[in-house]
PDB file of C-alpha atoms in Angstrom:
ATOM      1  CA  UNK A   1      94.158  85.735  61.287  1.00 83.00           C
ATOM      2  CA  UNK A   2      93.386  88.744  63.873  1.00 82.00           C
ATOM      3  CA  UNK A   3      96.489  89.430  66.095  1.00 81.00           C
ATOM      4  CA  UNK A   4      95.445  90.905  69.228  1.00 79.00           C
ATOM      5  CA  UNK A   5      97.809  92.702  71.729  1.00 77.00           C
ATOM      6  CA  UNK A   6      97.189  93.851  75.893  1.00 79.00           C
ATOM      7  CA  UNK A   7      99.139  96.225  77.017  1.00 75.00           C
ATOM      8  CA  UNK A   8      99.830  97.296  80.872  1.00 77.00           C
ATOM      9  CA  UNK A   9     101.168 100.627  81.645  1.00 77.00           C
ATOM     10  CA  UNK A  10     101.290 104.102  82.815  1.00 81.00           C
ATOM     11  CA  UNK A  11      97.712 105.972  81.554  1.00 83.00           C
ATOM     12  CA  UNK A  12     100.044 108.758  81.016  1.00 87.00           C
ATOM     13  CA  UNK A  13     103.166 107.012  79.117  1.00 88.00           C
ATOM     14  CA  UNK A  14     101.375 104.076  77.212  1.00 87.00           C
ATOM     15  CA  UNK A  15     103.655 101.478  75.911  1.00 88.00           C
ATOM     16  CA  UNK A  16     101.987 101.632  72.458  1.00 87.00           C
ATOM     17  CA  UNK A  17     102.924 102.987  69.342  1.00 91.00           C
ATOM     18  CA  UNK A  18     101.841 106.111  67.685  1.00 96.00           C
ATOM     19  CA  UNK A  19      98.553 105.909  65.970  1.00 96.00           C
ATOM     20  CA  UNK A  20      98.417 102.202  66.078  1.00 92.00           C
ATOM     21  CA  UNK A  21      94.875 101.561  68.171  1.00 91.00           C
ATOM     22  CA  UNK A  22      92.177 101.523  66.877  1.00 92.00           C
ATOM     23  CA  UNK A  23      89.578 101.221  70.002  1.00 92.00           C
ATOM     24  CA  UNK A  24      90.307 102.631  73.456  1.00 91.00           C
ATOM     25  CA  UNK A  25      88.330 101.091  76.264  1.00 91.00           C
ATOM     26  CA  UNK A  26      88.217 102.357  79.624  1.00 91.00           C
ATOM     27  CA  UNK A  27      86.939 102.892  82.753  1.00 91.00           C
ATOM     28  CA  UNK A  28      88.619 105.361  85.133  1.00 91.00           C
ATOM     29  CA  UNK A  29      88.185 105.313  88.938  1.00 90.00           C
ATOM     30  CA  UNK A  30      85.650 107.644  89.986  1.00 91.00           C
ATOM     31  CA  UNK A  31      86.336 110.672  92.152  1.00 92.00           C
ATOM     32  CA  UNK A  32      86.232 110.435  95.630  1.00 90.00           C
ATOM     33  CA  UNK A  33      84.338 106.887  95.642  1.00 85.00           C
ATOM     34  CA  UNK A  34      87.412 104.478  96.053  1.00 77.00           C
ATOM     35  CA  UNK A  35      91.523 104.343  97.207  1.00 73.00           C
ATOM     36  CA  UNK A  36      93.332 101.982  95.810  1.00 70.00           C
ATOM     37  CA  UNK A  37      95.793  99.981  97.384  1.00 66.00           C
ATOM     38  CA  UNK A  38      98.863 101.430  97.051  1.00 63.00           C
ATOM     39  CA  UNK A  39      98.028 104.643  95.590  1.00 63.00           C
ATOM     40  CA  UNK A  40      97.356 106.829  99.209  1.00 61.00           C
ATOM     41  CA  UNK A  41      95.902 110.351  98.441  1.00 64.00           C
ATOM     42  CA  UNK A  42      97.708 110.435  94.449  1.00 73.00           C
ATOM     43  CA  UNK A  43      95.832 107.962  92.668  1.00 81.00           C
ATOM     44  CA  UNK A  44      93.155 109.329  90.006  1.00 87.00           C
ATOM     45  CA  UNK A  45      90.087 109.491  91.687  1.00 90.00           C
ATOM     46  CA  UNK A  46      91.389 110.709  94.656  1.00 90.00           C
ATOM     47  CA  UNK A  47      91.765 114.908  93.488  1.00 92.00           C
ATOM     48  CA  UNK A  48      90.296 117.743  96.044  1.00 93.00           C
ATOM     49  CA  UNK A  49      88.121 118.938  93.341  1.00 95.00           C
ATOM     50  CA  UNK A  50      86.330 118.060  90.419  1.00 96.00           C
ATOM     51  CA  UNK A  51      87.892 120.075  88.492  1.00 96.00           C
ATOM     52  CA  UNK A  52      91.477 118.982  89.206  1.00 96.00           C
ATOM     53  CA  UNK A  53      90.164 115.193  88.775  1.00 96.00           C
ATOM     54  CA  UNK A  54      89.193 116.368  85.240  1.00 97.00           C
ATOM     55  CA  UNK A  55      92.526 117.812  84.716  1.00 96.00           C
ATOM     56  CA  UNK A  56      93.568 114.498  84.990  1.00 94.00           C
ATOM     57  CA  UNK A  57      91.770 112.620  83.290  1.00 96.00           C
ATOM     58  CA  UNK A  58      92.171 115.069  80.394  1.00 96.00           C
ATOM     59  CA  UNK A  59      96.366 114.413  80.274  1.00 95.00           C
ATOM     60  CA  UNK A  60      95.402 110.488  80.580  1.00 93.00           C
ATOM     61  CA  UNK A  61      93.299 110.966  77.217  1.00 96.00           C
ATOM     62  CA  UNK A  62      95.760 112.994  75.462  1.00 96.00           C
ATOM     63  CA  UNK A  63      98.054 110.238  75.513  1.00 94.00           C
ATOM     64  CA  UNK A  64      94.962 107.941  74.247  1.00 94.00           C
ATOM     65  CA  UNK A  65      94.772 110.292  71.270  1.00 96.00           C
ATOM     66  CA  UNK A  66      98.232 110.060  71.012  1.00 96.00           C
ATOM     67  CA  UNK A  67      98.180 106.035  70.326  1.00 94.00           C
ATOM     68  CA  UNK A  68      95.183 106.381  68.377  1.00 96.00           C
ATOM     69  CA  UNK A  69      94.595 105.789  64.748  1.00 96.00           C
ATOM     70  CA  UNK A  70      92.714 108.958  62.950  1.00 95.00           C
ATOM     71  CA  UNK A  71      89.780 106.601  62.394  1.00 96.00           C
ATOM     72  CA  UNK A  72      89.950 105.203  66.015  1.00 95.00           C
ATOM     73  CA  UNK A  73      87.319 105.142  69.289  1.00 96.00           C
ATOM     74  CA  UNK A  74      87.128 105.979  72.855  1.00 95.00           C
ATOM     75  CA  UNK A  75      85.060 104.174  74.875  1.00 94.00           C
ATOM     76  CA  UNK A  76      84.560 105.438  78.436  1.00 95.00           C
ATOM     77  CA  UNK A  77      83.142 104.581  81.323  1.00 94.00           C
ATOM     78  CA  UNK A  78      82.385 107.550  83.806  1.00 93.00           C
ATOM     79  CA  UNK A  79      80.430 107.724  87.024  1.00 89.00           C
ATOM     80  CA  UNK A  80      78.446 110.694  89.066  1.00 91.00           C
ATOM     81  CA  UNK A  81      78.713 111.586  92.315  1.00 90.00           C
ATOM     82  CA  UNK A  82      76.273 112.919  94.325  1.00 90.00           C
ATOM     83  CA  UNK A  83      76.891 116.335  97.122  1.00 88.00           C
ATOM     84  CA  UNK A  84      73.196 117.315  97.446  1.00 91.00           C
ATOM     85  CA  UNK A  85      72.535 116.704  94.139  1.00 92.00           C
ATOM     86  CA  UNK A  86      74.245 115.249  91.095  1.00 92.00           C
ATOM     87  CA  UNK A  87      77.729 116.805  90.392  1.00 95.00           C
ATOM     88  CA  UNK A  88      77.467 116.354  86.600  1.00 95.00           C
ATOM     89  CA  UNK A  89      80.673 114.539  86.316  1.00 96.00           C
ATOM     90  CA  UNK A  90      80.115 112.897  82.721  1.00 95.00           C
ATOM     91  CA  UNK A  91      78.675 116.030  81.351  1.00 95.00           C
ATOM     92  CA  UNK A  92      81.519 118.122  82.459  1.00 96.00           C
ATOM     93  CA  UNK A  93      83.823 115.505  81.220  1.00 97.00           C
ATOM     94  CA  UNK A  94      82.356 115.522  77.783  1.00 96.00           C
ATOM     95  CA  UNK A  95      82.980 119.402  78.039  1.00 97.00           C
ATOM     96  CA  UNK A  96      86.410 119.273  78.815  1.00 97.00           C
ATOM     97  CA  UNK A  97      87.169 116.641  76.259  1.00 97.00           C
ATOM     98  CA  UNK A  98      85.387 118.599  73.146  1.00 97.00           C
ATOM     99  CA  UNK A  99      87.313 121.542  74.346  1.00 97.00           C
ATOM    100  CA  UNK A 100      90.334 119.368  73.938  1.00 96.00           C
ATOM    101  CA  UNK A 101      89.334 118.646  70.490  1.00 95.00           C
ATOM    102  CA  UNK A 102      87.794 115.236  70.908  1.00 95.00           C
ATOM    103  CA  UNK A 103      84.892 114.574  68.903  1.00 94.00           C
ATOM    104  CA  UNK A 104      81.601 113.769  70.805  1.00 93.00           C
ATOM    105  CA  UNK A 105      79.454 111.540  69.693  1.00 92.00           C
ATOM    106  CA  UNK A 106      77.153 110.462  72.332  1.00 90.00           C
ATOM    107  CA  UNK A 107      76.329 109.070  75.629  1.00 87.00           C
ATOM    108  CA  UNK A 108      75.279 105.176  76.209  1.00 87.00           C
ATOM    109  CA  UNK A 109      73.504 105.138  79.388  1.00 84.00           C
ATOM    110  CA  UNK A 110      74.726 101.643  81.373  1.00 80.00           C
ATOM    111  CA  UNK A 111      71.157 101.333  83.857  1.00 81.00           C
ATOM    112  CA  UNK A 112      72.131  98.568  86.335  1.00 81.00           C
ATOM    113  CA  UNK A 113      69.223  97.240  88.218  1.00 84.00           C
TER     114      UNK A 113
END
């Protein structure tokens, strides 16, 4: 028998044990689209730049690595936003990750009609 856990916490402190997960699932709010009740100008999502929106998102996945096994998965799900054109939002998110030291392997395009 498969035991399966859910845990609820803090994206930065998660209440999981070292290198115990095997498959990370996600999908973080996307900048500047949303607020969150509760959250006022702080939540993720809600950074003056891109760039600082990144930021966060990058110490959020550290702590992912953190509770991930060394054969383990991300999984993420990652909007655009467009200012005159596409900002590029998953691409520079794969960027920032790699330089992290994530392994990239590819992106799964989710077309909603």
């Amino acid at each position: 028998m498969t035991i399966h856990s859910l845990r609820h916490g803090s994206a930065l402190e998660l209440p999981v044990e070292t290198g115990s997960a095997h498959c990370c699932v996600t999908s973080p709010p996307y900048w500047q689209l949303r607020k969150y009740a509760g959250q006022g100008d702080q939540g993720i999502g809600n950074e003056a730049t891109v760039e600082e929106y990144l930021e966060h998102l990058l110490a959020c996945f550290r702590e992912c690595k953190r509770v991930l096994r060394d054969d383990g998965v991300l999984w993420v799900n990652i909007g655009d936003k467009r200012d005159k054109g596409l900002l590029r939002i998953p691409d520079r998110f794969a960027e920032v990750m790699v330089n992290d030291g994530w392994t990239f392997q590819d992106f799964v395009v989710w077309h909603k009609r």
